[in-house]
Tab-separated table of C-alpha atoms in Angstrom:
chain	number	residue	atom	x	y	z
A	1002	UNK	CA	0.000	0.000	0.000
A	1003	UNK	CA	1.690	3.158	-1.132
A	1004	UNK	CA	1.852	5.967	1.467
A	1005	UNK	CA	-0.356	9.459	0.623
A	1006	UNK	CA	0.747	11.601	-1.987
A	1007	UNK	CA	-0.667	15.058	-1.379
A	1008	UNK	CA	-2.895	15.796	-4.245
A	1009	UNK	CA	-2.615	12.499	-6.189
A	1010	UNK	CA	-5.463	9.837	-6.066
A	1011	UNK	CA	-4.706	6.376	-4.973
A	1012	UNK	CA	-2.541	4.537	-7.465
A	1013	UNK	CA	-3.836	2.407	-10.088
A	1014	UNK	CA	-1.106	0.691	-12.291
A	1015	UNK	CA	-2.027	1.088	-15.784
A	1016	UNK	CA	-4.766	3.322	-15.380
A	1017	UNK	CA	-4.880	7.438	-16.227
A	1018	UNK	CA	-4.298	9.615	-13.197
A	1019	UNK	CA	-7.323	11.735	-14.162
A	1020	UNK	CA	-10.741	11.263	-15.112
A	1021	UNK	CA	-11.123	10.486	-18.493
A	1022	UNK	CA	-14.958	11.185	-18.899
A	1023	UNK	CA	-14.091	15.222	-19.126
A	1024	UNK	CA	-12.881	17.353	-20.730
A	1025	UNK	CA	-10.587	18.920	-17.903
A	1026	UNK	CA	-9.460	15.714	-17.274
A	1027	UNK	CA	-8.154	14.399	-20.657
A	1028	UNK	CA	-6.090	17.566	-21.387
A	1029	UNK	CA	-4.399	17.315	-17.739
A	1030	UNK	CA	-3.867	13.660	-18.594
A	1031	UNK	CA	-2.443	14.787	-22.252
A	1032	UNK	CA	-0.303	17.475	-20.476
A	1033	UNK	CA	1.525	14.914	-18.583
A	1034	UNK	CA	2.159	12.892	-22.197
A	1035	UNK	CA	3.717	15.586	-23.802
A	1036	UNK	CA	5.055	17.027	-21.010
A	1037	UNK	CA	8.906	17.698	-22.456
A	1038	UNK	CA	10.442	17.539	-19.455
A	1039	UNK	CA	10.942	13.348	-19.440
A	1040	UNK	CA	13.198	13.894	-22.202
A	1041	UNK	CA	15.793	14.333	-19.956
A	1042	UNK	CA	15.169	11.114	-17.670
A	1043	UNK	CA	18.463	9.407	-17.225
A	1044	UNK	CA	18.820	5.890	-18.229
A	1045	UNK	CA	19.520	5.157	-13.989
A	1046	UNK	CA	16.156	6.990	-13.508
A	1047	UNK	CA	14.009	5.036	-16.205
A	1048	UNK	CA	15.298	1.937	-14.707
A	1049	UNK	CA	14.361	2.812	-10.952
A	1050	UNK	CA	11.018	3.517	-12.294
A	1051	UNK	CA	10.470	0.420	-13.888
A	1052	UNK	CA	11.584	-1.366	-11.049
A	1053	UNK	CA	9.449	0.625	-8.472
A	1054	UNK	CA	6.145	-0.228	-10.864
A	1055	UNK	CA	7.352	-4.171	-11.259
A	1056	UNK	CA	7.848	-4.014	-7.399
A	1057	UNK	CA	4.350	-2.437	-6.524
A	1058	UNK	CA	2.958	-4.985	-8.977
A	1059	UNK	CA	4.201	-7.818	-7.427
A	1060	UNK	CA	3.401	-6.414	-3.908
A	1061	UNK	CA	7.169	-5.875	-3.009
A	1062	UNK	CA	7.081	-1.727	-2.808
A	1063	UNK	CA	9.545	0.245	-0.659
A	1064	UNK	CA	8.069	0.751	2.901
A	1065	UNK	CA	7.169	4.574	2.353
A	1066	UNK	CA	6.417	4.907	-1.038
A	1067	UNK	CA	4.531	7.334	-2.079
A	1068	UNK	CA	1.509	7.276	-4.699
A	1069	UNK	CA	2.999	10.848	-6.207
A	1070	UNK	CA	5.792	8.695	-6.452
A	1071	UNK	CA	4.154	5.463	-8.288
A	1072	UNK	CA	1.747	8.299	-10.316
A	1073	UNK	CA	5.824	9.493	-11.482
A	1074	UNK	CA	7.020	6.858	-12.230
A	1075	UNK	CA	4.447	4.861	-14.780
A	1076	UNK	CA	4.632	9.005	-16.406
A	1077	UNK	CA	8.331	8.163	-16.995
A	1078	UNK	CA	7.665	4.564	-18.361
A	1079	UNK	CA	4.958	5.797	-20.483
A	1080	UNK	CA	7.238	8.234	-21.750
A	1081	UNK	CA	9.899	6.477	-22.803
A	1082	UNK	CA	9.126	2.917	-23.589
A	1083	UNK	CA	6.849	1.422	-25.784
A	1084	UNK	CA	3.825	-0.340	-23.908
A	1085	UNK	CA	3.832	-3.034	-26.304
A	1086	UNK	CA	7.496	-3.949	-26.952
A	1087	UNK	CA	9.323	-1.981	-24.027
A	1088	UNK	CA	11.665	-1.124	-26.061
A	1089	UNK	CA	12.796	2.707	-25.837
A	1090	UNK	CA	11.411	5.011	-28.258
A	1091	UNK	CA	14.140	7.072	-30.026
A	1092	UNK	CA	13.495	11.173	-28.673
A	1093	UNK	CA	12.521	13.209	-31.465
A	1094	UNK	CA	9.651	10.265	-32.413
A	1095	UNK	CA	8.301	10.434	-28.592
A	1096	UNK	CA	5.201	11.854	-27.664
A	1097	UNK	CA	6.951	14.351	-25.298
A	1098	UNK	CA	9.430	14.819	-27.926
A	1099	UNK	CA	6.983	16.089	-30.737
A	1100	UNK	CA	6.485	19.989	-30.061
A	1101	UNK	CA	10.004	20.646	-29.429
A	1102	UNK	CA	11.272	18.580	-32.455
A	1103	UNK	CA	7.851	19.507	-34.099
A	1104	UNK	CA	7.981	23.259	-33.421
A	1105	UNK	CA	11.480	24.250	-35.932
A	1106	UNK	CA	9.212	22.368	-38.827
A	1107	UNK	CA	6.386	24.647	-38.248
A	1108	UNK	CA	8.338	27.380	-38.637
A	1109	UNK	CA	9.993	26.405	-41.742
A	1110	UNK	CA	6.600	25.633	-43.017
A	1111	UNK	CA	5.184	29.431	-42.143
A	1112	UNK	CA	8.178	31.089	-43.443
A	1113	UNK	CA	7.316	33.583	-45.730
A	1114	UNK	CA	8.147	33.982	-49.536
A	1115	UNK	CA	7.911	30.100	-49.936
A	1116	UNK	CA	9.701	29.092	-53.483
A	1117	UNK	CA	8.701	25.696	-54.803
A	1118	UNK	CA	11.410	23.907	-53.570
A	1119	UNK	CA	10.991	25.445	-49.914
A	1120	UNK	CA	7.993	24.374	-50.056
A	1121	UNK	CA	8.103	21.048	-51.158
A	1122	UNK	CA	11.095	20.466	-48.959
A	1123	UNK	CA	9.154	21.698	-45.673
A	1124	UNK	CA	5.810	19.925	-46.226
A	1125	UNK	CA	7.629	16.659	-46.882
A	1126	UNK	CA	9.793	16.768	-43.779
A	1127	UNK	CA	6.609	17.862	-41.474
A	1128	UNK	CA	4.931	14.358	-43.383
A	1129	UNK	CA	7.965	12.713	-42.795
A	1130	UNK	CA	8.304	13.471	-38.557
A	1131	UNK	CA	4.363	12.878	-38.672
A	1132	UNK	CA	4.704	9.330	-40.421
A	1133	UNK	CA	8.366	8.252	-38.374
A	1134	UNK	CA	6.003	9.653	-34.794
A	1135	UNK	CA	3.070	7.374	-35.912
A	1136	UNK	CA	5.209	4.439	-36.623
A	1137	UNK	CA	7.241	4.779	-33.484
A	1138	UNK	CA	3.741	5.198	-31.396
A	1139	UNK	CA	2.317	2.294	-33.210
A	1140	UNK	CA	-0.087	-0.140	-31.849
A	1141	UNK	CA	2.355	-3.068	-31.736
A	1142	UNK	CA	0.184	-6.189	-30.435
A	1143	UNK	CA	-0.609	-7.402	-33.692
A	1144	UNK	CA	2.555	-7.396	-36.852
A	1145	UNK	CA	1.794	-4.558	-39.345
A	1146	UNK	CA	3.485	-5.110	-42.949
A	1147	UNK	CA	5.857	-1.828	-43.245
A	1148	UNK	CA	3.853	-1.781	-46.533
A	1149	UNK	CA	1.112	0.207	-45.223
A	1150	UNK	CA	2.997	2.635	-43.029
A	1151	UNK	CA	5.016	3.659	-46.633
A	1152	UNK	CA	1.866	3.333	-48.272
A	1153	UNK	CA	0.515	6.246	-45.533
A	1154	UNK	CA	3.841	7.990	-46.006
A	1155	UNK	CA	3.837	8.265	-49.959
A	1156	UNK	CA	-0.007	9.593	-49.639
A	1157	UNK	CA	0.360	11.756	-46.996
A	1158	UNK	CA	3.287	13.213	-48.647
A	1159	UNK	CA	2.252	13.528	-52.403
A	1160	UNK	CA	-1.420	15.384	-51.496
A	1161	UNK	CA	0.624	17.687	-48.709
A	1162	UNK	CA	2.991	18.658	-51.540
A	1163	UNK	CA	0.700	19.142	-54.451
A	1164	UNK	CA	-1.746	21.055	-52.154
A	1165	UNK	CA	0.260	23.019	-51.460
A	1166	UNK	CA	2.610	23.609	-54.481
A	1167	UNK	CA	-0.661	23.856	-56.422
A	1168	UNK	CA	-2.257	26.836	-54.032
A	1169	UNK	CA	0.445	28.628	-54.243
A	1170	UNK	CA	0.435	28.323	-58.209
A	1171	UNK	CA	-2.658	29.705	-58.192
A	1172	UNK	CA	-2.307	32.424	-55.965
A	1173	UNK	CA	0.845	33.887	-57.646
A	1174	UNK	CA	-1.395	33.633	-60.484
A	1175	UNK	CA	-4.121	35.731	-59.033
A	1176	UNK	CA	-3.946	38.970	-60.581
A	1177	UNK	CA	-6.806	40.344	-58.203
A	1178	UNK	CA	-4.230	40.480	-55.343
A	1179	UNK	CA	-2.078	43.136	-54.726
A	1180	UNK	CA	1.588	41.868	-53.809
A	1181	UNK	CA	1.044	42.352	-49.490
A	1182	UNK	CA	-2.352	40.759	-49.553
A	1183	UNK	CA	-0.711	37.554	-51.466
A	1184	UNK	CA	2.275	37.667	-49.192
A	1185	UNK	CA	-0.397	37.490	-46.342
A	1186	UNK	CA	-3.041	35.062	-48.217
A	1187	UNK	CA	0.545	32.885	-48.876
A	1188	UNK	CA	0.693	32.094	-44.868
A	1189	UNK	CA	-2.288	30.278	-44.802
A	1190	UNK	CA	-1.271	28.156	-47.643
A	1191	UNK	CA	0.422	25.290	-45.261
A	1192	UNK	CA	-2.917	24.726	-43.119
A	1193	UNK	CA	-5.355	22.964	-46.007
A	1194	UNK	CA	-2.486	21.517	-47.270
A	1195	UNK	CA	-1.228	20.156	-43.763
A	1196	UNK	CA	-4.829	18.866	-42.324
A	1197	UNK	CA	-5.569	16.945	-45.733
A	1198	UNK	CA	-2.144	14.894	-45.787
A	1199	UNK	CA	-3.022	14.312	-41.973
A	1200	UNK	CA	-6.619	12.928	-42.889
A	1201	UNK	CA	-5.051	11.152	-46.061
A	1202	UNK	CA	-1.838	9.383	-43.415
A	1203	UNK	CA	-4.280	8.334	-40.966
A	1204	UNK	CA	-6.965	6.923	-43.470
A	1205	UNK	CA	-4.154	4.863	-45.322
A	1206	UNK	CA	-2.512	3.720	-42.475
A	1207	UNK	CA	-5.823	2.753	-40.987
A	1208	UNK	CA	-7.361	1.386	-43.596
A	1209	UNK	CA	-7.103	-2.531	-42.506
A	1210	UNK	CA	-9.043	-1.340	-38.948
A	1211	UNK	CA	-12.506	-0.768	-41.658
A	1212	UNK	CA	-11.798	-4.252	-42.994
A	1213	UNK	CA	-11.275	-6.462	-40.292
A	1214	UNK	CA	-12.922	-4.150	-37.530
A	1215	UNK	CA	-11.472	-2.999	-33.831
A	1216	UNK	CA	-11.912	-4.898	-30.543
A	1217	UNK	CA	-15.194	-3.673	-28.684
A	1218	UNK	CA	-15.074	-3.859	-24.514
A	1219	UNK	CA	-17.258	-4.399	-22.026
A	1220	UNK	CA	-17.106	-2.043	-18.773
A	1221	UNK	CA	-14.667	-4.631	-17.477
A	1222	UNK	CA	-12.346	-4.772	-20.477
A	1223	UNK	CA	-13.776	-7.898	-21.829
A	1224	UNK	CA	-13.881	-8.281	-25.478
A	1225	UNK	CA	-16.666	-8.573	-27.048
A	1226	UNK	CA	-16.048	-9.222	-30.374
A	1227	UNK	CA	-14.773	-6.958	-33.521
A	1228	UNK	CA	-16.572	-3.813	-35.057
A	1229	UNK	CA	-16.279	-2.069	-38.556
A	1230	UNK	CA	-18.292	0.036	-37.220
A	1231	UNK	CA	-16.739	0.994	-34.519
A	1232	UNK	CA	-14.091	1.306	-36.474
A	1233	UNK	CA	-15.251	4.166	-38.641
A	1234	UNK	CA	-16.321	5.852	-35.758
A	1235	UNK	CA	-12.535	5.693	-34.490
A	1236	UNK	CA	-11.296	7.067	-37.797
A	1237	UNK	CA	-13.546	9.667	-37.535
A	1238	UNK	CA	-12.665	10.900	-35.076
A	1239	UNK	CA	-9.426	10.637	-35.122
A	1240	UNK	CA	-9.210	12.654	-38.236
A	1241	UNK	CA	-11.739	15.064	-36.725
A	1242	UNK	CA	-8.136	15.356	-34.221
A	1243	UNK	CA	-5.758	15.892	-36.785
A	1244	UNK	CA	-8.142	18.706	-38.503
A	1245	UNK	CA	-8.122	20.391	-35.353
A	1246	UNK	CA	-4.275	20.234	-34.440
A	1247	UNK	CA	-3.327	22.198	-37.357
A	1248	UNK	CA	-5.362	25.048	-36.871
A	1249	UNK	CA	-4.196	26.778	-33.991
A	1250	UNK	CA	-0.467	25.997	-35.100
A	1251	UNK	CA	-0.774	27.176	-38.901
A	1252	UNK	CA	-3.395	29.688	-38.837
A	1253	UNK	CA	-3.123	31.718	-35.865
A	1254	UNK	CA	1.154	32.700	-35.846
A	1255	UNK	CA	0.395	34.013	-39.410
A	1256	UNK	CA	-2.386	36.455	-37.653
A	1257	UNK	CA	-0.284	37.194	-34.969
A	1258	UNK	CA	3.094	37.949	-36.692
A	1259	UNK	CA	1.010	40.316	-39.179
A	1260	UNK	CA	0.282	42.517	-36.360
A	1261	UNK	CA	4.269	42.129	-34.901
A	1262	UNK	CA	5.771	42.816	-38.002
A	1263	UNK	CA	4.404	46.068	-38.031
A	1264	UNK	CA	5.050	47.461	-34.406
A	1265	UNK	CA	8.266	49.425	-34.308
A	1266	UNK	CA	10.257	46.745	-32.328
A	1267	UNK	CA	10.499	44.627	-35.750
A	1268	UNK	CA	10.829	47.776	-37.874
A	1269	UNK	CA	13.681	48.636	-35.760
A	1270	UNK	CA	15.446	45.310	-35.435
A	1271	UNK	CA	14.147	43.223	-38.711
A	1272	UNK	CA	16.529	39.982	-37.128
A	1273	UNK	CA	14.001	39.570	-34.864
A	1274	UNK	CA	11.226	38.577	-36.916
A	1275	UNK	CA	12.574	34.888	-37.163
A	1276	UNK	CA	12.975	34.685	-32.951
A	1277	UNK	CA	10.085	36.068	-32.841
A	1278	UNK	CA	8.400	34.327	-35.231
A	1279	UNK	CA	9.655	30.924	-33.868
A	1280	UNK	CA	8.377	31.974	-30.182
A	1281	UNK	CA	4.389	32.360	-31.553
A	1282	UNK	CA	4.854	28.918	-33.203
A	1283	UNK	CA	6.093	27.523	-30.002
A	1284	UNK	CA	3.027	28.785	-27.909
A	1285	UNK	CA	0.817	27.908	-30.759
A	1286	UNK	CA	2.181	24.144	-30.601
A	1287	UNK	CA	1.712	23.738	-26.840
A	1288	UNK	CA	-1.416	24.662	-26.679
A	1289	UNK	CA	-2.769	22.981	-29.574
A	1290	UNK	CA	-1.279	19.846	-29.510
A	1291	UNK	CA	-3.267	18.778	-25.795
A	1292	UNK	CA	-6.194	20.401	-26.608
A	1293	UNK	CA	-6.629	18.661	-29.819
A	1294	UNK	CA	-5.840	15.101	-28.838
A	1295	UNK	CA	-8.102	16.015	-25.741
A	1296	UNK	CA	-10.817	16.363	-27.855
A	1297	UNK	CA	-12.042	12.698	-27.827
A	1298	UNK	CA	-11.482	9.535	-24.728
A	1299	UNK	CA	-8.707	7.550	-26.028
A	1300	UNK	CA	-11.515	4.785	-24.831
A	1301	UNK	CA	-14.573	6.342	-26.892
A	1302	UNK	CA	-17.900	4.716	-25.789
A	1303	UNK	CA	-20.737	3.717	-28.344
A	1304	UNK	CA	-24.213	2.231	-28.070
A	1305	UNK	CA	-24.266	-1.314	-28.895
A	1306	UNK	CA	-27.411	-0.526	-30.659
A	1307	UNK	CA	-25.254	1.224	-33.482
A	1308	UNK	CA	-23.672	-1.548	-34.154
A	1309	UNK	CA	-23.292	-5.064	-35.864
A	1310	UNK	CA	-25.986	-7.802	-35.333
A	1311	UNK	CA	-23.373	-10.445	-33.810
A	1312	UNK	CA	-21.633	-7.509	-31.303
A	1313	UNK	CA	-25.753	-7.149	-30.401
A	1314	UNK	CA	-25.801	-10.797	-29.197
A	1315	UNK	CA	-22.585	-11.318	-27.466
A	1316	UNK	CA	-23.800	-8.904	-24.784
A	1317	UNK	CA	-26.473	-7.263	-22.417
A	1318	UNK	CA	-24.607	-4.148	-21.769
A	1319	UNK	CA	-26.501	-0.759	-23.508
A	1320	UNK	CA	-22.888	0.509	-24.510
A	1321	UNK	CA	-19.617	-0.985	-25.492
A	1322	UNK	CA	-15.834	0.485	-25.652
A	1323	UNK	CA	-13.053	1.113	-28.356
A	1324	UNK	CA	-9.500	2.141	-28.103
A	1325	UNK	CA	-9.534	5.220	-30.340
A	1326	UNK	CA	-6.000	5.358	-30.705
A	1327	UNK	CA	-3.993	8.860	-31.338
């Protein structure tokens, strides 16, 4: 029995340190996942972790141990390792790793007076973090042919790209615009561009779950059985997610360094527009990124009504669960 830990609830190994069913709850619980600071966990610190959480599981715990400590230590685990292979995930891929590796891409891609080659070159390393983040955060139980994580790849790069090569085309083109309103207009270019490749990556990458259907749980964790339609529901809303993320990150620094660039700070001193520039899309990141993923459960409920005929039979209970995913 772990000893009291101030403001944290009674550990439960495996389970979220806040409640899931709001709002409040799943971006505190997101907050801890991309919380940068585990980044800089020691290997000697990972390990003690591990072997506090093996301990409490097995009943062994340190006399004294607190459940701040326990909550701590499955944040570090979760951090760092994979929760199907245990194997550590490389930094830049990690969850905690992906606004401060993230954040220099969204810059590049917001950089004004884009040429084709910048970018192409910027919207295919953003797709290119995205897809190496996803396959690094991959569900892992069952063996996924690395077919259809190149297959997400090559989509989600090829519509990012000619979205965006081919709205800038047209705006250059656009004799109706006088050269600072298509300088401005040219921001916003990266955001349709950005949320369609997201859709298109997590769509192709996904596309086996509509096929052969997601595990569906009981209150207990049981499964029940395996749902298409739960499926699509999953998909849906994850993509609803990665609509969302972009738009805070892409569409409001371009507002916000209109009105900069024109107070007398960045008139005075011009090499500050970049610092400056890179600070917005830093605050942008961190507070979209939670929010966004915070959006749905990661264990979405659905009425078993909804679903298939079979999923019907195999239980009495008026709603059923599915992992989401991310």
């Amino acid at each position: 029995m772990a000893a009291s830990g101030g403001d944290y609830p009674p550990f439960e190994l495996g389970k979220p340190r806040f409640d899931q069913s709001t709002f409040h709850g799943r971006l505190r619980h997101f907050l801890d996942i991309v919380d940068p600071r585990t980044l800089f966990v020691t290997e000697s610190n990972l390990k003690a972790a591990v072997q506090l959480l093996e301990d409490y599981k097995h009943g062994a715990s340190p006399t004294g141990v607190t459940d701040q400590q326990l909550w701590e230590a499955q944040k570090i685990r979760q951090a760092v390792l994979h929760p199907d292979t245990n194997e550590k995930i490389w930094m830049p891929f990690r969850m905690s790793g992906y606004i401060p590796f993230g954040t220099p891409i969204v810059v590049g891609l917001l950089l004004p007076q884009q040429t084709l080659a910048t970018t192409v070159f910027w919207q295919w390393l953003n797709q290119s973090h995205n897809a190496c983040v996803n396959y690094a955060n991959r569900n892992a139980t069952k063996p996924t042919p690395m077919s259809k994580f190149i297959l997400g790849y090559i989509g989600a790069v090829t519509s990012a790209v000619s979205i965006a090569v081919g709205l800038n085309v047209f705006i250059k083109k656009a004799n109706r615009f006088n050269p600072a309103t298509r300088s401005l207009i040219q921001r916003f270019v990266p955001f349709p561009a950005v949320a369609t490749a997201n859709v298109c990556n997590v769509v192709l990458m996904r596309h086996s779950e509509l096929e052969e259907g997601i595990s569906v749980l009981d209150v207990d964790g049981n499964v029940i059985g395996s749902s298409r339609i739960a499926a699509r529901h999953a998909l849906m809303e994850t993509a609803m997610t990665r609509i969302v993320l972009p738009i805070p990150i892409l569409v409001l620094p371009p507002v916000i360094m209109s009105v900069l660039e024109k107070t007398w700070i960045l008139k005075a001193f011009p090499r500050l527009v970049l610092p400056f520039h890179s600070l917005v899309c830093l605050a942008a990141f961190g507070f979209a990124l939670p929010v966004a993923i915070s959006l749905f459960p990661q264990m979405s409920e659905i009425e078993t009504s909804k679903l298939e005929p079979e999923i019907k039979t195999a239980t009495s209970d008026k709603s059923v669960f599915y992992n989401k995913g991310l």
